[in-house]
Short mmCIF file of C-alpha atoms and ligand atoms in Angstrom, two decimals:
data_model
loop_
_atom_site.label_atom_id
_atom_site.label_comp_id
_atom_site.label_asym_id
_atom_site.label_seq_id
_atom_site.Cartn_x
_atom_site.Cartn_y
_atom_site.Cartn_z
CA MET A 21 83.06 110.51 34.78
CA PHE A 22 82.86 109.90 38.55
CA ARG A 23 82.19 106.94 40.17
CA PHE A 24 80.90 106.93 43.41
CA LYS A 25 82.11 104.19 45.85
CA LYS A 26 79.63 102.12 47.40
CA LYS A 27 78.85 103.91 51.00
CA GLU A 28 80.99 101.94 53.54
CA LYS A 29 79.57 101.11 56.71
CA ILE A 30 81.45 102.87 59.52
CA GLU A 31 81.66 101.23 62.91
CA ILE A 32 81.09 103.65 65.61
CA PRO A 33 82.89 102.43 68.74
CA LEU A 34 80.87 101.91 71.49
CA GLU A 35 81.04 103.96 74.65
CA VAL A 36 80.94 101.52 77.21
CA PRO A 37 79.47 102.75 80.64
CA LYS A 38 82.40 102.66 83.54
CA HIS A 39 80.00 101.49 86.12
CA ILE A 40 76.46 99.80 85.47
CA GLY A 41 73.58 99.57 87.98
CA ILE A 42 71.26 96.81 87.67
CA ILE A 43 67.81 96.05 89.13
CA MET A 44 67.58 92.48 88.57
CA ASP A 45 63.66 92.14 88.36
CA GLY A 46 60.95 89.63 87.21
CA ASN A 47 62.39 86.58 88.37
CA GLY A 48 58.92 85.55 89.95
CA ARG A 49 57.06 86.19 86.86
CA TRP A 50 59.40 84.44 84.96
CA ALA A 51 59.18 81.21 86.95
CA LYS A 52 55.34 81.76 87.05
CA LYS A 53 55.18 81.73 83.43
CA ARG A 54 56.85 78.25 83.44
CA MET A 55 54.25 76.96 86.08
CA GLN A 56 57.10 76.92 88.50
CA PRO A 57 57.70 78.45 92.15
CA ARG A 58 58.95 81.75 92.47
CA VAL A 59 62.39 80.50 93.81
CA PHE A 60 63.03 78.63 90.50
CA GLY A 61 63.09 82.28 88.89
CA HIS A 62 65.82 83.55 91.43
CA LYS A 63 67.64 80.51 90.55
CA ALA A 64 67.75 80.95 87.01
CA GLY A 65 68.35 84.67 87.97
CA MET A 66 71.55 83.75 89.51
CA GLU A 67 72.79 82.06 86.64
CA ALA A 68 71.66 84.91 84.20
CA LEU A 69 73.89 87.34 86.73
CA GLN A 70 76.87 85.26 85.97
CA GLU A 71 76.66 85.52 82.22
CA VAL A 72 76.18 89.27 82.45
CA THR A 73 79.06 89.70 84.76
CA ILE A 74 81.56 87.70 82.45
CA ALA A 75 79.79 89.75 79.39
CA ALA A 76 80.15 93.13 81.24
CA LYS A 77 83.81 92.33 82.14
CA ASN A 78 84.59 91.45 78.44
CA MET A 79 83.19 94.98 77.46
CA GLY A 80 85.23 96.87 79.59
CA VAL A 81 82.87 97.32 82.36
CA GLN A 82 84.63 98.63 85.74
CA VAL A 83 81.82 98.31 88.31
CA LEU A 84 78.49 96.47 88.03
CA THR A 85 76.40 96.92 91.19
CA VAL A 86 73.71 94.33 91.25
CA TYR A 87 70.33 94.90 93.69
CA ALA A 88 70.07 91.50 94.82
CA PHE A 89 67.77 92.11 98.00
CA SER A 90 66.48 95.26 99.18
CA THR A 91 65.45 96.24 102.77
CA GLU A 92 61.70 96.03 101.67
CA ASN A 93 62.28 92.52 100.65
CA TRP A 94 62.26 91.14 104.13
CA ALA A 95 58.23 91.26 103.50
CA ARG A 96 58.20 88.62 101.23
CA PRO A 97 57.15 85.05 102.55
CA GLU A 98 59.65 83.53 104.73
CA ASP A 99 60.54 80.82 102.65
CA GLU A 100 61.15 82.95 99.79
CA VAL A 101 63.59 85.14 102.04
CA LYS A 102 65.26 81.95 103.10
CA PHE A 103 65.90 80.70 99.52
CA ILE A 104 67.47 83.99 98.42
CA MET A 105 69.66 84.02 101.60
CA HIS A 106 71.30 80.88 100.68
CA LEU A 107 71.90 81.62 96.99
CA PRO A 108 75.48 83.41 97.97
CA VAL A 109 76.34 80.39 99.41
CA GLU A 110 75.31 78.47 96.36
CA PHE A 111 76.83 81.47 94.31
CA TYR A 112 80.46 80.96 96.01
CA ASP A 113 80.30 77.17 95.24
CA ARG A 114 79.12 77.30 91.85
CA PHE A 115 80.20 80.47 90.29
CA VAL A 116 82.96 82.38 92.37
CA PRO A 117 85.70 80.22 91.21
CA GLU A 118 85.24 81.20 87.15
CA LEU A 119 84.49 84.93 88.20
CA HIS A 120 88.10 84.63 90.38
CA ARG A 121 89.58 83.36 86.91
CA ASN A 122 88.19 86.30 84.95
CA ASN A 123 89.66 88.65 87.75
CA VAL A 124 86.49 89.87 89.12
CA LYS A 125 86.49 91.34 92.24
CA ILE A 126 83.65 90.99 94.73
CA GLN A 127 82.27 93.48 97.24
CA MET A 128 79.00 94.50 99.11
CA ILE A 129 76.98 97.25 100.11
CA GLY A 130 74.09 97.42 102.18
CA ASP A 131 73.34 96.83 105.84
CA THR A 132 75.12 93.87 105.50
CA LYS A 133 75.66 93.11 109.18
CA LYS A 134 71.93 92.28 109.27
CA LEU A 135 72.33 89.33 107.15
CA PRO A 136 72.05 85.72 107.97
CA LYS A 137 75.57 84.40 109.33
CA GLU A 138 75.84 82.04 106.43
CA THR A 139 75.11 84.63 103.76
CA LEU A 140 77.37 87.27 105.16
CA GLU A 141 80.36 84.31 105.65
CA ALA A 142 79.68 83.31 102.20
CA LEU A 143 79.88 86.96 100.90
CA GLU A 144 82.72 87.37 102.92
CA ARG A 145 84.74 84.46 101.42
CA ALA A 146 84.06 85.80 97.98
CA GLU A 147 85.44 88.95 98.77
CA ALA A 148 88.51 87.57 100.81
CA MET A 149 89.16 85.34 97.82
CA THR A 150 88.78 87.82 95.18
CA HIS A 151 90.13 90.91 96.98
CA LEU A 152 93.63 91.02 95.18
CA ASN A 153 91.62 91.34 91.84
CA THR A 154 92.07 94.00 89.33
CA GLY A 155 89.48 93.70 86.60
CA LEU A 156 85.50 94.02 87.24
CA ILE A 157 84.19 94.93 90.71
CA LEU A 158 81.02 93.00 90.96
CA ASN A 159 79.24 94.88 93.98
CA PHE A 160 76.17 93.13 95.46
CA ALA A 161 73.67 95.49 97.03
CA LEU A 162 72.19 93.33 99.73
CA ASN A 163 69.83 94.43 102.53
CA TYR A 164 70.03 97.69 100.60
CA GLY A 165 67.95 100.61 100.81
CA GLY A 166 68.88 104.03 99.07
CA ARG A 167 66.87 106.24 102.00
CA ALA A 168 68.51 104.08 104.87
CA GLU A 169 72.05 104.66 103.31
CA ILE A 170 71.33 108.30 103.37
CA THR A 171 70.03 108.27 107.10
CA GLN A 172 73.18 106.37 108.27
CA ALA A 173 75.47 108.89 106.62
CA VAL A 174 73.53 111.75 108.05
CA LYS A 175 74.08 110.15 111.50
CA GLN A 176 77.81 109.62 111.33
CA ILE A 177 78.13 113.04 109.82
CA ALA A 178 76.16 114.62 112.92
CA GLN A 179 78.21 112.52 115.11
CA GLU A 180 81.55 113.90 113.65
CA VAL A 181 80.44 117.69 113.92
CA LEU A 182 79.31 116.91 117.56
CA ASP A 183 82.97 115.21 117.87
CA ALA A 184 83.98 118.85 116.30
CA LYS A 185 86.03 116.74 114.03
CA PHE A 186 84.76 119.52 111.16
CA SER A 187 82.00 121.78 111.15
CA PRO A 188 78.87 122.30 109.40
CA GLU A 189 80.19 124.45 106.79
CA ASP A 190 82.85 121.73 105.85
CA ILE A 191 79.85 119.55 104.65
CA THR A 192 80.13 119.25 100.96
CA GLU A 193 78.63 116.77 98.17
CA GLU A 194 82.20 114.86 98.37
CA VAL A 195 82.06 114.59 101.87
CA ILE A 196 78.52 113.19 101.97
CA ALA A 197 79.38 110.84 99.35
CA ASP A 198 82.35 109.48 101.71
CA TYR A 199 79.86 108.32 104.32
CA LEU A 200 77.55 106.24 101.54
CA TYR A 201 78.13 102.81 101.17
CA THR A 202 79.75 103.31 97.68
CA GLU A 203 82.71 104.99 99.69
CA SER A 204 83.80 101.42 99.43
CA LEU A 205 84.43 101.67 95.43
CA PRO A 206 86.94 103.97 93.77
CA ARG A 207 86.12 107.22 94.22
CA ILE A 208 85.72 108.14 90.09
CA LEU A 209 83.61 104.91 89.97
CA ARG A 210 80.55 105.53 92.41
CA ASP A 211 78.08 106.88 90.61
CA PRO A 212 76.56 104.44 87.66
CA ASP A 213 76.64 105.73 84.32
CA LEU A 214 73.95 103.66 83.24
CA ILE A 215 71.22 102.04 85.28
CA ILE A 216 69.43 98.99 84.00
CA ARG A 217 66.08 97.69 85.33
CA THR A 218 64.48 94.52 83.58
CA SER A 219 60.61 93.03 83.66
CA GLY A 220 58.84 96.18 82.16
CA GLU A 221 58.74 98.46 85.63
CA ILE A 222 59.50 101.89 85.21
CA ARG A 223 60.71 102.94 88.71
CA LEU A 224 63.94 103.01 90.90
CA SER A 225 62.62 101.39 93.94
CA ASN A 226 65.17 103.24 96.40
CA PHE A 227 68.24 101.88 94.25
CA LEU A 228 71.24 104.47 94.54
CA PRO A 229 68.98 107.84 94.87
CA TRP A 230 72.03 109.86 95.70
CA GLN A 231 74.26 107.97 93.24
CA ALA A 232 72.07 107.91 90.25
CA ALA A 233 71.43 111.87 90.08
CA TYR A 234 73.06 111.98 86.56
CA SER A 235 72.51 108.06 85.31
CA GLU A 236 71.13 107.26 82.02
CA LEU A 237 68.13 105.01 82.75
CA TYR A 238 67.21 101.91 80.74
CA PHE A 239 64.28 99.89 80.85
CA THR A 240 63.36 96.76 79.18
CA ASP A 241 60.73 94.23 79.23
CA VAL A 242 62.76 91.18 79.28
CA MET A 243 62.46 89.41 82.48
CA TRP A 244 65.87 89.06 84.52
CA PRO A 245 66.45 85.13 84.02
CA ASP A 246 66.05 85.98 80.09
CA PHE A 247 68.62 89.06 80.18
CA GLY A 248 72.10 88.15 78.81
CA GLU A 249 75.09 88.79 76.88
CA GLU A 250 72.97 90.11 73.90
CA ALA A 251 70.73 92.03 76.10
CA LEU A 252 73.55 93.91 77.72
CA ARG A 253 74.99 95.05 74.33
CA SER A 254 71.56 96.22 73.56
CA ALA A 255 71.80 98.43 76.59
CA VAL A 256 75.18 99.59 75.89
CA VAL A 257 74.42 100.60 72.30
CA GLU A 258 71.54 102.54 73.61
CA TYR A 259 73.51 104.16 76.12
CA SER A 260 76.33 104.79 73.39
CA HIS A 261 73.69 106.86 71.48
CA ARG A 262 72.82 109.24 74.38
CA HIS A 263 74.70 112.39 74.88
CA ARG A 264 75.27 112.86 78.31
CA ARG A 265 75.44 116.42 79.26
CA PHE A 266 75.40 116.92 83.36
CA GLY A 267 73.44 120.10 83.17
CA GLY A 268 75.68 121.77 80.69
CA VAL A 269 75.28 122.23 77.15
C1 FPP B 316 63.41 90.58 91.86
O1 FPP B 316 62.69 89.96 91.20
C2 FPP B 316 64.47 89.78 92.15
C3 FPP B 316 65.00 89.69 93.45
C4 FPP B 316 64.41 90.20 94.59
C5 FPP B 316 66.15 88.82 93.92
C6 FPP B 316 67.37 88.80 93.07
C7 FPP B 316 68.26 87.96 93.05
C8 FPP B 316 69.06 87.38 91.96
C9 FPP B 316 68.90 87.51 90.68
C10 FPP B 316 70.06 86.44 92.61
C11 FPP B 316 71.15 86.95 92.82
C12 FPP B 316 72.50 85.99 93.26
C13 FPP B 316 72.97 86.03 94.59
C14 FPP B 316 74.20 85.49 94.68
C15 FPP B 316 72.51 87.19 95.77
P1 FPP B 316 61.15 89.59 91.96
O2 FPP B 316 61.19 88.43 92.54
O3 FPP B 316 60.56 90.59 92.27
O4 FPP B 316 60.33 89.21 90.46
P2 FPP B 316 58.77 89.53 89.95
O5 FPP B 316 58.62 91.16 89.94
O6 FPP B 316 58.38 88.90 88.95
O7 FPP B 316 57.91 88.99 91.30
#
């Protein structure tokens, strides 16, 4: 007589995205629900970012691009903008040393020259401290807008053509990618495999429009300050179950 063995639970290895982009949304609503000012949510959001960065690094993610301030965010009340612009200073003092110990490399993309001096200096210090690190790249999108990014690329390419450095026929997708802000990332890691947006909003809001052409999109109702290691794992499990075809079969 045959005896069937009890079915063993098979552990399927997670397919970890190499590059994750995150739209960290919902800080204001999270704070309002707790009857606190909006900036309280941004502060909690910064703490969530630290937890998620270390968790991503431990999972084997190689690049984490986080949308920290968009070109449209200048329209917020002056006090809130001021508070957000001061966050990198606090971030440098409180969080960068731990990231450095974790071999995290800090970089930034966006029209960063227009950031207040103290903001830019704090980020440049973080970049300088971590520039030899070989682990996860934490890539801050600050004063970032996808259309602005493409516009500055087109201007530079047009100038190169005027200067006869190359002709219009030489302009390929690879050439364009070399003129985008994400040129600062290793070539094979420039495009996010997965983009996460928190807080229940279902749109990309000018975040990496060129680079997101084939990204998997993951939307969750969790507010950014509540997004931690477990929530990241859920997003990666969902990503693992998807079958990316890049337009093929
Ligand atoms: C969106 O939530 C969040 C931001 C515009 C700011 C995000 C910044 C951080 C999480 C901190 C990043 C850390 C550093 C070091 C820069 P929202 O304010 O639009 O929330 P709401 O939609 O509920 O109003």
